[in-house]
Amino acid sequence: MANSALLEDGILDAGLEDAEAKRELARLFDRNFIDLATEADAIRRELHPNDIVTYIVDRNINYTNVCWVACSFCAFYRTKRQEQKGDGYTLSIEQVLQKIQETVDLGGTGILMQGGLHPDIGMEYTTDLIRAIRREFPQVHVHALSPAEIWHLVDKSGLSLEEVLRELKAAGLMSIPGGGAEILTDETRRRISPAKNSTQAWMEVMETWHSLGMKSTATMMFGIDESYEERIEHLLNVRKLQARTGGFTAFIDWVFQPDNTTYLKKHPDFKKASSLDYLKTTAIARIVLDNIPNIQASWVTQPMKTASIALHAGCNDMGSIMIEENVVKEAGAEYHTTEAELRSIIERSGFRPAKRSTLYDRSFEPGISPEDF
Ligand code: SF4
C-alpha cells in the first residue's frame, strides 16, 4: 500500500506472526469512520480509477437445506429427521434446471449454488448436477460449493481433496464461493460451529482450488461476539493466502443475522452489529486486503443507504440482484432490490453502473470498454 496515513510500512505483512502488529491493526477499529473511509476510498480509486461500480444478475440456488453440521448461527438448515417429516427439501436435477431456466429468462448470467451438508449427498449427485447444468446452459457461470461442502464430498467419497476438486472441475464447476468462512480463527469456529471445518481446512480448499488455476471469492460473517483482533486475523489469513495464489476475485463481508438461530436462543441479550460497525469493518477490509481487486457492499444485510455509503468506503461492487435468496432471509435479513433500482442507487451515489460476470468481466455492459477498468 502506498503512503498509508493509518498504518506503518510492512505492518500488514508482519501482522499474522507478530502479536503486537496484530494488536496495532485491531486498533484501526478505534479510528473514526471518516479516516478509515478516506484511506479505503483511496485504495479503491487506485484499483478502480474510473468510478465504475459493478453488479451481477444471478440466482442463489440452495439445492438442499438438510445439514448435519448444526451451526449455532444458521437459521437455514433442517435435520434429516425433519426432512423425513416433510420439513426440509432436496432439489432434483430437473428442479435445479427449471430454476436456471427462470434465471436465464430474467437476464441472469450465473448461479451461486450452495447447500447444506446432506448425509446422503455425495459426488454422484453433485457431479451429475453440475454436468447437467453445463450441458443444458453452457452460457451460465456455475459458481458453487463452499469449502465445507467440498470437505463433505471428500468424507463421503474417500478421495483426496485434490481428487475431489479435479473431478468437480472436470464436471464443469467454474469457481467456488468463499462461504462458510465466518471468522477464520479456530477459537470462534469452535464456539459457533464446532462440527464445521477448521480455519486451516477452509484455507486448504482455497489454496488447492487456486493451484488448479481456478478462482474463488473470500467472505467474512462477523458480529458474533468475536474480538476485533479476530476480525484482523481473519483478514490477514485471507491476505496471506492471496499473496501466495492470487486466486481470490473478491471479498464479501456481512453482519451475522441472529433471528431464528440457536445462537440467539442461547444469548437472548445479543445485539446485532450496527451499520457503523459494518462500514468500519468493510473499510478496514479494503485497507488490509489491498491485494484483492474487488470488495462487495452488502445490501442484503444492510439498508441500501448503508451500502451506498460503503461505495465511498472502499467497495466497488454491489454484488448480486439475487433472484432468489434463502439463507439470510431465514435469519431475518429483509432487503430486496431490482436491477433498475440498483443501477439508480449506484448512479445517485456518484458512480457508473456496469453489469458484470461472476469473474468480474464487465463485457456485459454496453458502452464500457476494457480500458474503462
Ligand atoms: S451454515 Fe452451512 S454447514 Fe452450518 S448448519 Fe447451516 S447449512 Fe449447515
Short mmCIF file of N, CA, C and O and ligand atoms in Angstrom, two decimals, residues 64-78 114-118 146 148-149 179-180 182 192-193 195-197 221 327, ligand 1:
data_model
loop_
_atom_site.label_atom_id
_atom_site.label_comp_id
_atom_site.label_asym_id
_atom_site.label_seq_id
_atom_site.Cartn_x
_atom_site.Cartn_y
_atom_site.Cartn_z
N THR A 64 -30.19 -28.10 -1.27
CA THR A 64 -30.82 -28.77 -0.12
C THR A 64 -30.65 -27.91 1.11
O THR A 64 -29.67 -27.17 1.22
N ASN A 65 -31.62 -27.99 2.04
CA ASN A 65 -31.42 -27.30 3.33
C ASN A 65 -31.17 -28.32 4.44
O ASN A 65 -31.17 -27.97 5.61
N VAL A 66 -30.95 -29.57 4.06
CA VAL A 66 -30.69 -30.61 5.07
C VAL A 66 -29.19 -30.63 5.37
O VAL A 66 -28.37 -30.65 4.44
N CYS A 67 -28.84 -30.60 6.65
CA CYS A 67 -27.44 -30.47 7.03
C CYS A 67 -27.22 -31.06 8.41
O CYS A 67 -28.01 -30.85 9.31
N TRP A 68 -26.11 -31.81 8.55
CA TRP A 68 -25.83 -32.43 9.85
C TRP A 68 -24.97 -31.55 10.75
O TRP A 68 -24.74 -31.87 11.91
N VAL A 69 -24.48 -30.41 10.26
CA VAL A 69 -23.45 -29.66 11.00
C VAL A 69 -24.03 -28.83 12.15
O VAL A 69 -23.38 -28.67 13.19
N ALA A 70 -25.25 -28.32 11.98
CA ALA A 70 -25.94 -27.59 13.05
C ALA A 70 -25.14 -26.41 13.61
O ALA A 70 -24.93 -26.29 14.82
N CYS A 71 -24.72 -25.51 12.73
CA CYS A 71 -24.03 -24.29 13.19
C CYS A 71 -25.01 -23.45 14.01
O CYS A 71 -26.16 -23.27 13.60
N SER A 72 -24.52 -22.88 15.10
CA SER A 72 -25.43 -22.15 16.00
C SER A 72 -25.97 -20.87 15.37
O SER A 72 -26.99 -20.35 15.80
N PHE A 73 -25.29 -20.36 14.34
CA PHE A 73 -25.70 -19.09 13.73
C PHE A 73 -26.61 -19.29 12.52
O PHE A 73 -27.00 -18.34 11.86
N CYS A 74 -26.95 -20.54 12.20
CA CYS A 74 -27.64 -20.83 10.94
C CYS A 74 -29.13 -21.09 11.18
O CYS A 74 -29.51 -21.98 11.93
N ALA A 75 -29.97 -20.29 10.52
CA ALA A 75 -31.42 -20.48 10.62
C ALA A 75 -31.96 -21.25 9.42
O ALA A 75 -33.16 -21.47 9.30
N PHE A 76 -31.06 -21.65 8.55
CA PHE A 76 -31.47 -22.22 7.26
C PHE A 76 -31.62 -23.74 7.30
O PHE A 76 -32.51 -24.31 6.67
N TYR A 77 -30.78 -24.40 8.09
CA TYR A 77 -30.71 -25.86 7.96
C TYR A 77 -31.87 -26.58 8.64
O TYR A 77 -32.50 -26.08 9.56
N ARG A 78 -32.13 -27.81 8.15
CA ARG A 78 -33.07 -28.74 8.78
C ARG A 78 -32.34 -30.07 8.92
O ARG A 78 -31.45 -30.38 8.13
N GLN A 114 -25.26 -23.35 -3.43
CA GLN A 114 -24.72 -23.90 -2.19
C GLN A 114 -25.83 -24.65 -1.49
O GLN A 114 -27.01 -24.40 -1.72
N GLY A 115 -25.45 -25.54 -0.59
CA GLY A 115 -26.47 -26.27 0.14
C GLY A 115 -25.94 -26.75 1.48
O GLY A 115 -24.76 -26.55 1.81
N GLY A 116 -26.83 -27.39 2.22
CA GLY A 116 -26.41 -28.00 3.48
C GLY A 116 -25.55 -29.23 3.20
O GLY A 116 -25.41 -29.67 2.06
N LEU A 117 -24.98 -29.77 4.27
CA LEU A 117 -24.17 -31.00 4.13
C LEU A 117 -25.10 -32.18 4.41
O LEU A 117 -25.22 -32.66 5.54
N HIS A 118 -25.78 -32.59 3.34
CA HIS A 118 -26.79 -33.64 3.47
C HIS A 118 -26.09 -34.98 3.63
O HIS A 118 -25.24 -35.34 2.80
N SER A 146 -19.17 -24.35 -1.33
CA SER A 146 -18.23 -23.72 -0.40
C SER A 146 -17.31 -24.79 0.20
O SER A 146 -17.59 -26.00 0.09
N ALA A 148 -16.86 -26.11 3.10
CA ALA A 148 -17.45 -27.14 3.97
C ALA A 148 -18.13 -28.23 3.13
O ALA A 148 -18.04 -29.43 3.44
N GLU A 149 -18.82 -27.82 2.05
CA GLU A 149 -19.47 -28.81 1.17
C GLU A 149 -18.42 -29.68 0.49
O GLU A 149 -18.63 -30.87 0.27
N GLY A 179 -18.05 -18.97 1.00
CA GLY A 179 -18.98 -19.14 2.12
C GLY A 179 -18.44 -20.08 3.19
O GLY A 179 -17.55 -20.89 2.93
N GLY A 180 -19.00 -19.94 4.37
CA GLY A 180 -18.58 -20.81 5.46
C GLY A 180 -17.28 -20.40 6.11
O GLY A 180 -16.75 -21.11 6.95
N GLU A 182 -17.09 -17.63 7.90
CA GLU A 182 -17.45 -16.96 9.15
C GLU A 182 -16.25 -16.17 9.65
O GLU A 182 -15.75 -15.31 8.98
N ILE A 192 -18.87 -21.26 17.70
CA ILE A 192 -20.15 -21.06 16.99
C ILE A 192 -20.54 -22.23 16.09
O ILE A 192 -21.70 -22.37 15.74
N SER A 193 -19.56 -23.04 15.68
CA SER A 193 -19.89 -24.18 14.79
C SER A 193 -18.84 -25.28 14.99
O SER A 193 -18.02 -25.52 14.10
N ALA A 195 -18.75 -28.40 14.79
CA ALA A 195 -18.65 -29.56 13.88
C ALA A 195 -18.14 -29.17 12.49
O ALA A 195 -17.93 -30.02 11.64
N LYS A 196 -17.97 -27.87 12.27
CA LYS A 196 -17.58 -27.43 10.93
C LYS A 196 -16.07 -27.47 10.76
O LYS A 196 -15.33 -27.55 11.73
N ASN A 197 -15.63 -27.36 9.51
CA ASN A 197 -14.20 -27.45 9.22
C ASN A 197 -13.41 -26.29 9.86
O ASN A 197 -13.94 -25.21 10.10
N MET A 221 -18.30 -13.47 7.83
CA MET A 221 -19.51 -13.12 8.58
C MET A 221 -19.05 -12.71 9.98
O MET A 221 -18.41 -13.51 10.67
N VAL A 327 -30.89 -18.07 2.51
CA VAL A 327 -30.15 -18.33 3.74
C VAL A 327 -30.27 -17.19 4.74
O VAL A 327 -30.73 -17.39 5.87
S1 SF4 B 1 -24.16 -22.78 7.92
FE1 SF4 B 1 -23.98 -24.38 6.36
S2 SF4 B 1 -22.85 -26.01 7.39
FE2 SF4 B 1 -23.69 -24.69 9.02
S3 SF4 B 1 -25.68 -25.62 9.56
FE3 SF4 B 1 -26.06 -24.01 8.01
S4 SF4 B 1 -26.11 -25.16 6.10
FE4 SF4 B 1 -25.06 -26.46 7.59
#
